[in-house]
XYZ file of C-alpha atoms in Angstrom:
692
model
C 67.824 72.295 98.875
C 65.355 70.553 100.634
C 65.321 66.891 99.436
C 61.389 67.702 99.024
C 62.842 69.890 95.620
C 64.507 67.089 95.189
C 62.451 64.499 95.119
C 60.122 66.491 92.934
C 63.207 67.600 90.731
C 63.958 63.953 90.104
C 60.423 62.464 89.468
C 60.047 64.669 87.032
C 57.386 67.190 89.309
C 59.437 70.368 88.112
C 60.046 70.297 84.576
C 61.158 74.001 83.218
C 64.497 74.614 84.501
C 65.804 71.616 86.607
C 69.447 69.518 86.020
C 69.787 66.368 87.463
C 73.417 66.537 87.304
C 75.635 64.759 90.223
C 75.872 61.474 90.870
C 74.324 61.637 93.791
C 71.012 62.882 91.605
C 70.907 66.075 93.456
C 69.255 69.099 90.881
C 70.811 72.670 89.987
C 68.268 75.701 88.471
C 70.122 76.442 85.559
C 69.559 80.087 84.251
C 70.249 79.741 79.882
C 72.951 82.203 79.104
C 71.492 84.923 75.918
C 74.680 83.167 74.443
C 72.097 79.650 73.642
C 70.111 78.991 70.869
C 67.743 75.915 71.994
C 67.169 73.051 69.466
C 64.368 73.229 67.399
C 61.398 70.737 66.807
C 62.648 70.897 63.494
C 64.031 67.482 62.596
C 66.006 67.674 58.819
C 68.931 65.602 59.319
C 68.546 62.216 60.935
C 70.641 62.355 63.390
C 68.672 65.305 65.275
C 68.218 65.090 68.438
C 64.827 64.413 70.287
C 62.284 67.024 70.460
C 60.318 67.285 74.074
C 57.532 65.799 72.372
C 59.212 63.137 70.651
C 59.815 61.796 73.638
C 56.563 62.414 75.410
C 54.786 60.715 72.440
C 57.558 57.570 72.431
C 57.045 57.570 76.033
C 52.807 57.009 75.714
C 53.814 54.642 73.442
C 55.945 52.376 75.277
C 52.513 53.069 78.289
C 50.506 52.188 76.142
C 51.736 48.846 74.883
C 52.598 47.881 78.476
C 49.485 48.743 79.649
C 47.711 46.301 77.012
C 46.435 42.910 78.576
C 47.149 41.033 75.367
C 50.746 41.665 75.474
C 51.129 40.146 79.406
C 53.492 43.025 80.682
C 53.932 44.177 83.927
C 51.961 48.223 84.324
C 52.967 49.319 87.054
C 56.277 50.095 89.266
C 58.148 50.645 85.530
C 61.567 53.766 85.445
C 62.721 54.517 81.983
C 67.062 54.538 82.245
C 67.793 55.222 78.890
C 65.263 56.357 76.278
C 67.404 57.664 73.226
C 67.403 58.156 69.089
C 68.156 54.971 67.102
C 70.831 56.195 64.476
C 70.015 55.063 61.539
C 72.569 52.620 59.961
C 75.423 53.790 59.044
C 74.847 52.455 55.707
C 72.161 54.835 54.988
C 73.163 57.845 57.058
C 77.095 57.427 54.222
C 74.153 57.901 51.230
C 71.876 60.136 52.285
C 71.824 64.147 51.090
C 69.835 66.713 52.911
C 65.441 67.052 51.774
C 65.733 62.732 51.666
C 63.545 61.039 53.656
C 64.598 58.811 57.148
C 63.499 56.484 60.137
C 62.802 58.018 63.194
C 63.320 55.444 65.780
C 63.762 55.777 69.440
C 66.127 52.898 71.204
C 64.351 52.061 75.030
C 65.046 50.492 78.277
C 62.166 49.694 80.560
C 62.818 48.281 83.979
C 59.750 46.657 86.208
C 62.180 46.530 89.585
C 59.544 43.928 91.379
C 61.186 41.154 88.492
C 63.867 42.598 88.929
C 63.674 42.564 84.220
C 64.623 44.396 81.441
C 63.194 44.895 77.986
C 65.215 47.161 75.341
C 62.432 48.365 72.971
C 62.695 50.664 69.552
C 59.659 53.202 68.526
C 59.449 53.582 65.505
C 57.633 57.180 65.397
C 56.401 57.348 61.607
C 53.817 53.973 62.748
C 53.849 55.172 66.122
C 54.270 51.107 67.984
C 56.292 49.780 69.450
C 58.372 48.158 66.640
C 60.942 45.587 69.267
C 60.911 44.692 72.333
C 63.216 41.727 73.630
C 63.124 40.635 77.159
C 66.949 40.896 78.207
C 68.897 37.406 80.656
C 67.459 37.538 84.049
C 70.126 40.311 85.926
C 70.919 42.230 83.287
C 70.868 45.653 84.757
C 70.476 48.821 82.800
C 72.385 52.231 84.627
C 71.032 53.898 87.816
C 68.719 56.301 87.545
C 67.663 59.739 89.246
C 64.742 57.981 91.140
C 66.669 55.405 93.032
C 68.839 58.424 94.665
C 66.789 59.809 95.394
C 64.669 56.299 97.315
C 68.556 55.034 98.806
C 68.515 58.571 100.031
C 64.946 58.179 101.840
C 65.712 54.913 102.992
C 68.899 55.068 104.909
C 68.025 58.566 106.088
C 65.582 56.934 107.552
C 67.582 53.270 108.144
C 67.942 53.808 112.596
C 71.355 51.411 112.763
C 72.154 53.626 110.044
C 71.194 57.276 112.290
C 72.765 55.764 115.490
C 76.312 55.208 113.531
C 75.996 59.075 112.275
C 75.396 59.512 115.775
C 78.213 57.301 116.858
C 80.610 60.055 115.716
C 79.015 62.523 117.300
C 77.093 64.172 113.786
C 73.204 64.731 113.007
C 71.682 61.812 111.172
C 70.374 64.950 108.968
C 73.474 66.846 109.046
C 74.301 63.956 105.770
C 74.524 63.835 102.835
C 74.500 60.014 100.957
C 77.089 59.913 97.948
C 74.909 56.972 96.133
C 77.070 53.832 93.801
C 76.598 51.250 91.813
C 77.453 48.437 93.463
C 80.138 47.003 91.933
C 81.306 43.866 93.036
C 81.121 43.660 96.487
C 81.383 40.684 98.588
C 78.055 40.612 100.993
C 78.134 37.962 103.239
C 76.335 34.657 102.456
C 73.199 35.030 105.707
C 72.911 38.201 103.475
C 72.852 36.329 99.863
C 70.696 34.140 101.221
C 67.838 36.974 102.540
C 67.777 38.260 98.442
C 64.807 37.670 96.635
C 67.383 37.629 93.749
C 70.164 36.995 94.837
C 73.436 37.701 93.573
C 71.200 39.391 90.136
C 69.707 41.012 92.507
C 70.522 44.915 91.583
C 72.017 46.593 94.506
C 73.146 49.838 94.892
C 75.918 50.665 97.588
C 75.517 54.845 99.388
C 78.662 56.274 101.479
C 78.128 58.886 104.181
C 79.616 62.723 104.190
C 78.840 64.883 107.119
C 78.266 68.181 105.141
C 78.877 71.068 108.365
C 75.225 72.545 108.735
C 72.165 73.094 107.558
C 71.710 73.184 103.582
C 69.171 75.464 103.361
C 71.278 78.195 104.814
C 74.843 77.236 103.613
C 76.065 80.108 100.771
C 76.658 79.146 97.686
C 79.605 80.957 96.829
C 81.015 79.678 100.434
C 79.707 75.539 100.155
C 80.481 73.386 102.046
C 81.428 70.738 99.823
C 80.862 67.410 101.941
C 83.536 64.856 100.369
C 85.370 67.201 102.870
C 84.360 65.375 105.517
C 84.164 61.781 104.690
C 82.856 59.108 107.275
C 84.588 56.220 107.664
C 83.796 53.202 107.903
C 80.007 52.558 107.017
C 78.736 51.988 103.364
C 75.454 50.753 103.715
C 73.741 48.376 100.355
C 70.212 48.761 99.027
C 67.851 46.498 97.779
C 66.511 48.380 94.742
C 63.829 45.559 93.382
C 61.587 45.030 97.589
C 62.997 48.567 98.546
C 64.536 48.314 101.482
C 68.612 48.323 103.582
C 69.677 44.764 103.514
C 73.374 44.852 105.224
C 75.924 47.613 107.279
C 79.142 48.057 107.660
C 79.850 49.859 110.886
C 83.744 48.658 110.673
C 86.035 51.413 112.005
C 84.778 54.840 113.946
C 87.592 57.644 112.804
C 87.504 61.625 113.483
C 85.512 63.362 110.400
C 87.467 66.366 109.642
C 85.411 70.253 109.651
C 87.255 71.258 107.679
C 85.221 74.060 105.695
C 86.875 73.247 102.724
C 86.979 77.457 101.481
C 90.247 79.125 101.261
C 89.958 81.903 105.090
C 91.353 84.836 102.215
C 90.558 85.605 98.578
C 93.431 86.908 96.075
C 91.780 90.298 95.088
C 95.003 91.341 92.405
C 93.518 88.886 89.023
C 92.537 91.615 87.043
C 89.836 91.215 83.784
C 90.651 88.931 81.143
C 88.141 89.906 78.772
C 87.716 87.710 75.517
C 85.654 89.841 72.963
C 85.003 88.925 69.509
C 83.436 92.794 68.127
C 82.163 90.757 64.646
C 80.842 87.293 66.299
C 82.549 84.295 65.750
C 83.827 83.087 62.955
C 82.719 79.704 62.749
C 79.107 79.259 61.881
C 75.802 75.884 63.339
C 72.809 75.950 62.241
C 71.143 73.478 64.547
C 73.415 70.668 65.174
C 75.756 71.243 62.372
C 78.723 73.258 62.667
C 81.187 75.084 59.662
C 84.711 76.089 60.880
C 87.909 77.218 59.202
C 87.870 74.256 56.867
C 86.499 72.037 59.546
C 82.117 70.761 59.336
C 80.673 67.908 61.532
C 77.355 67.719 63.130
C 77.782 67.317 67.135
C 75.347 66.120 69.367
C 74.792 65.230 73.696
C 73.962 62.188 73.432
C 72.800 60.680 77.338
C 75.127 57.511 77.826
C 77.947 58.673 75.511
C 78.381 62.524 76.020
C 79.299 64.563 72.990
C 79.012 63.161 69.819
C 81.162 64.302 66.662
C 79.736 63.202 63.318
C 80.061 63.164 60.163
C 83.551 64.568 60.436
C 84.914 66.619 57.160
C 87.975 68.508 56.186
C 87.523 70.772 52.596
C 89.912 70.623 50.587
C 89.116 72.425 47.398
C 85.195 71.389 46.142
C 85.911 68.565 48.203
C 84.438 67.345 52.404
C 86.607 65.125 52.491
C 85.777 61.689 55.026
C 87.618 61.843 57.996
C 85.728 60.138 60.371
C 81.459 58.583 60.587
C 81.485 59.191 64.510
C 83.441 59.887 67.513
C 82.701 59.113 71.380
C 84.126 58.531 74.898
C 83.270 54.431 75.036
C 84.117 54.039 79.110
C 85.439 55.751 82.207
C 86.049 52.687 84.786
C 88.045 53.719 88.512
C 89.283 51.480 90.128
C 90.795 52.513 94.008
C 93.875 51.079 95.329
C 93.514 50.702 99.611
C 93.224 47.019 100.766
C 89.973 47.700 102.620
C 86.858 45.178 102.575
C 84.882 48.874 102.866
C 86.895 50.762 99.814
C 88.508 46.813 96.835
C 83.695 47.334 95.445
C 84.763 50.569 94.259
C 85.344 50.583 90.990
C 82.880 52.508 89.136
C 81.911 52.332 85.544
C 81.141 56.489 84.981
C 79.858 56.264 81.231
C 77.305 52.983 81.834
C 76.749 52.462 85.258
C 75.104 55.706 85.368
C 74.419 57.282 82.018
C 77.029 59.005 82.456
C 75.502 62.925 79.883
C 72.331 62.442 82.193
C 75.392 64.012 84.241
C 76.138 67.293 82.291
C 76.201 70.220 83.454
C 75.402 74.281 82.831
C 78.571 75.440 81.191
C 79.110 79.394 82.809
C 81.051 81.420 80.717
C 84.422 82.454 82.638
C 84.143 79.816 84.945
C 84.126 76.974 82.490
C 84.642 78.550 79.392
C 84.951 82.549 78.024
C 82.948 84.889 77.499
C 82.074 84.552 73.788
C 80.629 81.078 73.551
C 78.133 79.670 72.571
C 75.706 77.387 73.964
C 73.655 74.258 72.502
C 71.145 72.566 75.473
C 69.821 69.548 75.303
C 66.693 67.499 76.121
C 66.715 64.484 77.904
C 63.144 61.642 78.309
C 63.598 60.972 82.429
C 62.556 57.946 83.574
C 58.681 58.346 85.608
C 57.634 59.102 82.262
C 54.718 61.796 81.363
C 52.892 63.170 85.089
C 51.518 66.231 87.180
C 54.392 69.670 85.952
C 55.972 67.280 83.204
C 53.223 66.508 80.515
C 56.661 65.639 78.263
C 58.129 63.911 81.112
C 61.686 65.205 80.337
C 64.852 67.244 81.798
C 66.170 70.068 80.330
C 70.050 70.650 80.518
C 70.765 74.040 79.155
C 73.742 74.955 78.402
C 75.839 71.494 78.791
C 77.417 71.479 74.733
C 80.202 74.878 75.313
C 81.412 75.732 71.197
C 84.277 78.654 70.905
C 87.624 80.154 69.709
C 89.923 80.232 71.790
C 94.304 82.098 70.301
C 96.197 78.921 69.604
C 99.347 80.594 69.692
C 102.268 80.236 66.649
C 100.005 78.606 64.649
C 104.208 78.062 62.380
C 106.792 80.961 61.560
C 109.694 81.017 59.783
C 112.446 83.379 59.248
C 114.312 84.727 55.221
C 118.062 83.824 56.194
C 118.991 87.022 53.540
C 116.030 89.796 54.460
C 115.387 88.235 58.332
C 111.968 89.431 56.969
C 109.423 87.062 59.217
C 106.754 85.755 58.388
C 104.720 84.314 61.152
C 101.056 83.041 61.087
C 99.223 82.494 65.161
C 97.249 80.188 65.507
C 93.124 80.077 65.748
C 91.609 77.128 67.507
C 88.234 75.887 67.603
C 86.976 73.648 70.974
C 84.075 71.846 71.399
C 83.122 71.449 75.591
C 81.122 69.708 77.834
C 80.944 68.027 81.875
C 80.109 66.074 84.026
C 79.319 66.274 87.562
C 79.347 62.765 89.126
C 80.206 62.685 92.308
C 82.851 64.001 94.005
C 84.856 64.019 90.882
C 83.803 66.705 87.311
C 84.772 65.782 84.307
C 84.991 67.842 81.290
C 86.119 66.724 78.242
C 86.832 69.070 75.648
C 87.852 68.108 71.072
C 89.997 70.766 70.029
C 89.652 70.927 66.121
C 93.250 73.218 64.790
C 93.962 75.103 61.655
C 96.173 72.256 60.445
C 93.462 69.883 60.153
C 94.480 67.638 63.683
C 92.423 67.764 66.726
C 93.131 66.997 70.358
C 91.502 65.433 72.401
C 91.352 66.335 76.098
C 89.711 65.223 79.536
C 90.110 67.802 82.245
C 90.029 65.888 85.840
C 88.593 67.875 88.953
C 86.688 67.762 91.958
C 87.406 66.234 94.593
C 89.762 63.051 95.714
C 87.071 59.679 96.989
C 88.654 60.421 100.848
C 88.281 58.721 104.784
C 88.673 59.294 107.639
C 92.479 58.658 108.891
C 94.427 58.341 112.263
C 97.019 59.774 113.367
C 100.557 58.063 113.552
C 98.713 55.436 111.087
C 100.437 55.216 107.080
C 97.539 52.945 105.671
C 99.129 51.302 102.057
C 97.150 53.216 99.401
C 95.535 55.561 101.039
C 98.283 59.411 101.517
C 97.377 60.843 104.185
C 96.615 65.286 103.010
C 95.568 67.253 105.276
C 94.570 67.700 108.487
C 91.445 68.946 109.552
C 91.841 72.321 112.582
C 89.623 69.357 114.458
C 92.608 67.602 115.183
C 91.112 64.758 112.217
C 92.898 62.859 109.136
C 92.206 62.989 106.469
C 93.445 60.653 103.786
C 93.070 60.002 100.119
C 93.531 56.613 98.569
C 95.560 55.639 95.534
C 93.516 55.389 92.516
C 93.391 55.222 88.686
C 91.106 56.396 85.676
C 90.917 54.927 82.082
C 88.868 56.023 79.825
C 88.323 54.913 75.927
C 87.389 55.881 73.173
C 85.175 54.092 70.259
C 86.659 56.992 67.026
C 84.623 55.092 64.067
C 86.867 56.213 61.566
C 86.611 57.108 57.347
C 89.630 58.626 56.335
C 88.643 59.698 52.339
C 86.025 56.756 52.447
C 84.241 53.449 55.133
C 87.112 51.285 53.092
C 90.484 51.910 56.101
C 93.358 50.109 57.081
C 94.887 50.648 60.253
C 98.224 50.615 60.623
C 101.409 50.503 63.121
C 104.834 51.996 63.081
C 107.900 51.693 65.161
C 110.596 54.302 65.033
C 114.399 52.274 65.662
C 118.149 51.849 65.226
C 118.855 51.258 62.297
C 122.548 49.645 62.579
C 125.068 50.555 59.624
C 129.131 49.900 59.355
C 130.019 53.775 58.640
C 127.268 55.562 60.601
C 126.233 55.857 64.288
C 123.690 57.811 64.099
C 120.698 55.889 61.630
C 117.620 55.563 62.620
C 114.155 54.647 60.528
C 109.905 54.609 60.868
C 108.945 50.943 60.150
C 105.239 50.277 58.987
C 102.682 47.353 60.065
C 99.503 46.536 58.501
C 97.562 45.939 61.164
C 96.637 41.712 59.928
C 93.113 41.119 62.814
C 90.975 42.110 64.580
C 92.992 42.608 68.445
C 94.792 44.783 70.397
C 98.143 46.648 70.423
C 100.309 48.218 73.398
C 101.288 51.503 74.500
C 105.504 51.141 73.862
C 107.758 54.296 74.481
C 110.860 53.053 73.665
C 109.428 52.671 69.586
C 107.387 55.750 70.123
C 104.746 53.796 68.776
C 101.895 55.135 67.377
C 99.153 54.329 65.070
C 97.767 55.546 61.257
C 94.367 54.889 59.928
C 95.104 54.755 56.019
C 92.832 55.286 52.822
C 92.776 51.510 50.995
C 91.138 53.953 48.484
C 92.948 57.201 48.551
C 96.583 58.256 47.859
C 98.785 61.405 47.939
C 100.336 63.649 45.999
C 103.744 61.517 46.836
C 101.742 57.891 46.331
C 101.113 56.783 50.286
C 97.881 56.069 51.566
C 95.706 59.094 52.628
C 96.066 58.829 56.777
C 95.524 59.955 59.705
C 97.884 59.268 63.047
C 96.457 58.671 66.293
C 99.301 59.438 68.779
C 98.790 59.373 72.169
C 100.827 61.119 75.051
C 101.384 59.044 77.607
C 100.290 55.408 79.174
C 99.130 53.930 82.384
C 98.600 50.538 83.108
C 96.446 48.989 85.710
C 97.913 47.982 88.612
C 95.949 45.584 90.220
C 95.355 42.239 89.682
C 95.094 40.943 86.535
C 91.775 38.753 87.897
C 90.841 41.869 89.725
C 86.330 41.172 89.195
C 86.450 44.614 88.432
C 89.594 44.927 85.656
C 87.654 42.181 84.044
C 84.997 44.091 83.447
C 87.080 46.299 81.692
C 89.640 45.179 79.670
C 90.371 47.589 77.542
C 92.036 48.754 80.256
C 95.485 46.665 79.358
C 95.693 47.294 75.922
C 96.129 50.972 74.640
C 95.113 50.511 71.283
C 92.115 48.345 70.504
C 90.645 47.094 66.179
C 87.342 45.644 65.434
C 85.595 45.413 61.996
C 82.963 47.605 62.274
C 79.512 45.847 63.028
C 76.329 47.911 64.177
C 75.822 48.280 67.725
C 79.077 47.819 68.856
C 79.525 50.622 70.915
C 80.569 50.085 74.514
C 84.283 49.181 75.304
C 82.511 47.210 78.827
C 79.863 45.736 77.259
C 75.754 47.579 76.755
C 74.951 46.813 80.723
C 78.353 46.322 82.820
C 76.141 47.357 85.953
C 75.915 44.488 88.107
C 77.882 43.123 84.636
C 79.602 40.190 82.771
C 83.190 39.691 82.754
C 85.042 40.056 79.091
C 81.591 41.950 77.601
C 82.384 44.774 75.655
C 85.791 44.056 73.443
C 86.711 41.253 74.036
C 83.632 39.821 73.085
C 83.790 42.223 69.865
C 87.317 40.117 68.453
C 86.407 37.010 69.467
C 86.956 35.167 67.592
C 88.631 37.844 65.759
C 87.897 38.553 62.626
C 91.109 38.819 59.453
C 90.853 42.048 58.359
C 91.452 43.259 54.200
C 95.806 45.012 54.811
C 95.227 45.602 50.930
C 91.937 46.514 49.342
C 90.522 47.665 53.761
C 87.977 47.463 55.705
C 85.277 49.624 57.950
C 86.956 49.805 61.229
C 86.360 51.087 64.158
C 89.717 51.790 66.856
C 89.443 52.100 69.993
C 92.019 53.832 72.142
C 92.461 53.083 75.711
C 94.107 56.921 77.999
C 94.500 57.517 80.902
C 95.689 58.504 84.888
C 97.241 56.923 87.916
C 96.330 59.452 90.683
C 98.722 59.436 94.151
C 96.991 62.438 96.100
C 99.183 65.462 96.890
C 98.024 67.609 100.074
C 96.925 70.198 96.295
C 94.882 68.334 95.905
C 92.474 68.766 98.733
C 89.813 69.570 99.760
C 89.618 70.451 96.084
C 91.894 69.150 93.369
C 93.903 71.610 90.366
C 92.871 70.670 87.580
C 94.689 67.793 85.871
C 94.230 66.068 82.116
C 95.296 63.414 80.018
C 94.735 62.891 76.487
C 96.292 62.105 72.496
C 96.154 64.073 69.334
C 94.687 62.998 66.338
C 96.847 64.728 63.053
C 96.398 64.054 59.583
C 99.398 61.859 57.654
C 100.003 62.119 54.465
C 96.124 63.099 54.664
C 97.065 66.323 52.430
C 99.766 67.230 50.288
C 101.509 70.558 51.996
C 100.612 71.726 55.234
C 97.451 72.806 55.072
C 97.655 76.427 57.598
C 99.970 77.710 54.734
C 97.302 79.973 53.133
C 96.585 80.897 57.063
C 95.493 85.066 57.202
C 97.844 87.059 58.952
C 95.203 88.257 62.565
């Protein structure tokens, strides 16, 4: 795609059908699936996502407010990093019933580049007015905007020292792809920092270079020349986005650049079709954004920052739809790289807070991302420039970004009568709500899996390409294993790195009054028996964190303080991990100080409005100790008897030491956790499952 078209798409000049879904903001034309059903303008639920018309109205209200002379606000060079429905207060949502009225408000961030200032606004759509406008503290940086990717690309491609650095490596600058990053904790030379208009608070970006190995206009989509396979080592460009200029560039080392195509020379031809069909249709029902399947009932939507959100999760038990959770979502995703090099040490992405992860949601493809029996939801988000010629609503369409499908789940349960040998077996069915985001070299797919036994799983699939670097033959660099030798003899290394994800789980197990309970299992000493072990339960009495302990098979329960089961115990759901990896950096590593959630597997906080993100609202060039550490400072006492409205934050992670099989494209790697009933039901809730 030509860069001119790229710029028009990202700035919203081309509206319908353009999807911004890359770390660098590259759009792709998305063909709407025949299964996809566009969300209509019917707004009959407090969480119904904003329509195109509402987004346009919000843009107009903000523009009018900032241009009104009496308000004394800047009215030019304004950008909108995020514009999203302001979810009503939890108290309203818990008591709301269909047919009742509800507020319709929008949260908007307004960024003024020249002054480096950010305003957070609340727009009331019913009164068509700005209800609240708060100027954030100096230096507060929202997520990187789509337009900034385009502007950074233009600035670097026009920068003569960078072009010379590319020619120094034998490369045509026009064939070089730029991957634009938030600056992380970059350390610029003092002489450079002294020239920045706002010092350390200046809004910065960093650009990495990769060789496309050809003209993008002549590339075959079926055999793509993915640039991440061909890293250009030693060159990092720093940009000042307040004044829109390059302020620094490293050109530290020159290493051969791989010419690997990234594709298999011959593809297999012996794989026969595997067809998924449901001739009688799906077993689930969708009404707008409400989903009902096998006693499960929830509201689903795509949030531009959080991604897929599951709200008002319930399970049918007799005539009652029992509450399990109020809101489940991804909170943050932290990825630090572990090679000792000044060009690498700053690389520690916060993909949710620094980039608004779901604005890079991909259009899901049947028989590629998901099976052909998938039902798709579309989304529409605001662009960051507002209405322009050719895009009067100031929106970007995201077709088929949430997939919902049923799949086989293996054996649900089985038993055999020991007298008659009669078998009694049920085959499981699962419902999967999925989405994925292309954020630079990595693609993350998120599956929320609902099961017939009342349990659910959250799985994250790590895909894409490793973030590679040029290597030297015979030089074994600590933290950067060599994974390939290209046809031209260039060595490719893939630095070690880690992925840490925080999920915010606002449980309401049989109501809002809940307790967090820790379970540990250990050997019990006995004079006459050598193999006794038992579970010890401890109710957590304060806000804080707890750590994984494989030796005690540690897990956690969220139990109701107001409801008991048939045997007199509190009804509960358990959080069961599948493993954990600790951060391998020093404790004082600057990026880790902004991602302290990664140090502990479980955090518990009292519910408070607005506490949504494990690393805080603004991790981009943000302060340390924000988010969860701030939420529990000081730690409040929790009522271990009557319970409280609590939120648990679950951290999971993966340490990746790349291998040759991870190049040039990684096989999918999965991590996650399970949420399972523990005394919530009187017996196996899937006992009534039909034979299939």
